[in-house]
Each structure stands twice: as C-alpha cells, then as structure tokens.
Amino acid sequence: MSMKSQEVEQASARAPIHKLFGKALENVRVSSKSIWSDHTWILDSDRVRTDSETSIKWSVSLGNGELLTDPKHARLLDWLRRMVWSLLTAPGDGFKPLSPGTMPSVSIGMGKLVPWLVANH
C-alpha cells in the first residue's frame, strides 16, 4: 500500500528525503500517486480535491522549445524539487508548511520564475 503525502511528509521530517542524492532519491514516494522523479507530483490532501488541485507540474516550458525536465536542466530541476519539498515538510522556524492545495499556485509561479532563471543563467 502506498503512503499518503502526509505520511511521507511526516517520515521525511524524521529522515528528510530532500537531503538524499542521486539514485537514492529517484523512486522515493512523495505521495500515494507520485514519486520524486515524476514530471508531475500529485499530492494527497485531507480535503476532497481533484488531482489538478494538488498537482505541481515540473515539465515547465522554458519558452525556447526546452522543458525543465530535459536532461540538460537536471541540476535546476533537482534544486527546485528540493526547495518545494522542504517548503512542504521543513519550511524553517516560524514558517507554516505549504499545503497540497497550494501546488497549482506554485506551478504557476514556476512557469514564470524558471524561464527567467534559465535565461539569466
């Protein structure tokens, strides 16, 4: 049986998955429907939501015919996944973790930020 996002997040708080590297991280579950390396993460929610209401799409168009998920952008994609996961599970002192319902907004923000990051090296 797959773990739900909240269970994965709780386990990650004890043994942070965003601190793993390489192949050790590739097939780690982030929810009952997604693993770390998926092009879209569909997170589980306590509230009744559709998959699109708890999804973050990593295949961001860079505006030059490339996608964030292309192999040449692997380091940036890895960094962004770690950032988002840490905001979900370990945001730092005084900050509230993001909820699965914020992922569509995060996706929209990525769609604006990531092309700029790539264009500006």
PDB file of C-alpha atoms in Angstrom, residues 12 18 25 34 44 47 50 58 68-69 88 95-96 100 107-108 115:
ATOM      1  CA  SER A  12      10.556  12.999   5.778  1.00  0.00           C
ATOM      2  CA  HIS A  18      15.210  16.141   0.191  1.00  0.00           C
ATOM      3  CA  LEU A  25      16.058   9.723  -4.324  1.00  0.00           C
ATOM      4  CA  SER A  34       3.754  10.158  -7.240  1.00  0.00           C
ATOM      5  CA  ASP A  44      -2.686  13.726  -1.341  1.00  0.00           C
ATOM      6  CA  ARG A  47      -9.707  17.696   1.870  1.00  0.00           C
ATOM      7  CA  THR A  50      -9.170  16.691  -7.672  1.00  0.00           C
ATOM      8  CA  TRP A  58       7.756  20.030 -13.341  1.00  0.00           C
ATOM      9  CA  LEU A  68      12.672  21.990 -17.255  1.00  0.00           C
ATOM     10  CA  THR A  69      12.514  18.184 -17.314  1.00  0.00           C
ATOM     11  CA  LEU A  88       6.085  21.242   2.305  1.00  0.00           C
ATOM     12  CA  PHE A  95       7.003  29.309   8.857  1.00  0.00           C
ATOM     13  CA  LYS A  96       3.939  27.189   8.192  1.00  0.00           C
ATOM     14  CA  PRO A 100      -1.016  20.292  -1.132  1.00  0.00           C
ATOM     15  CA  SER A 107       3.234  25.592 -10.644  1.00  0.00           C
ATOM     16  CA  ILE A 108       2.107  28.965 -11.972  1.00  0.00           C
ATOM     17  CA  PRO A 115      12.280  30.555 -17.748  1.00  0.00           C
TER      18      PRO A 115
END
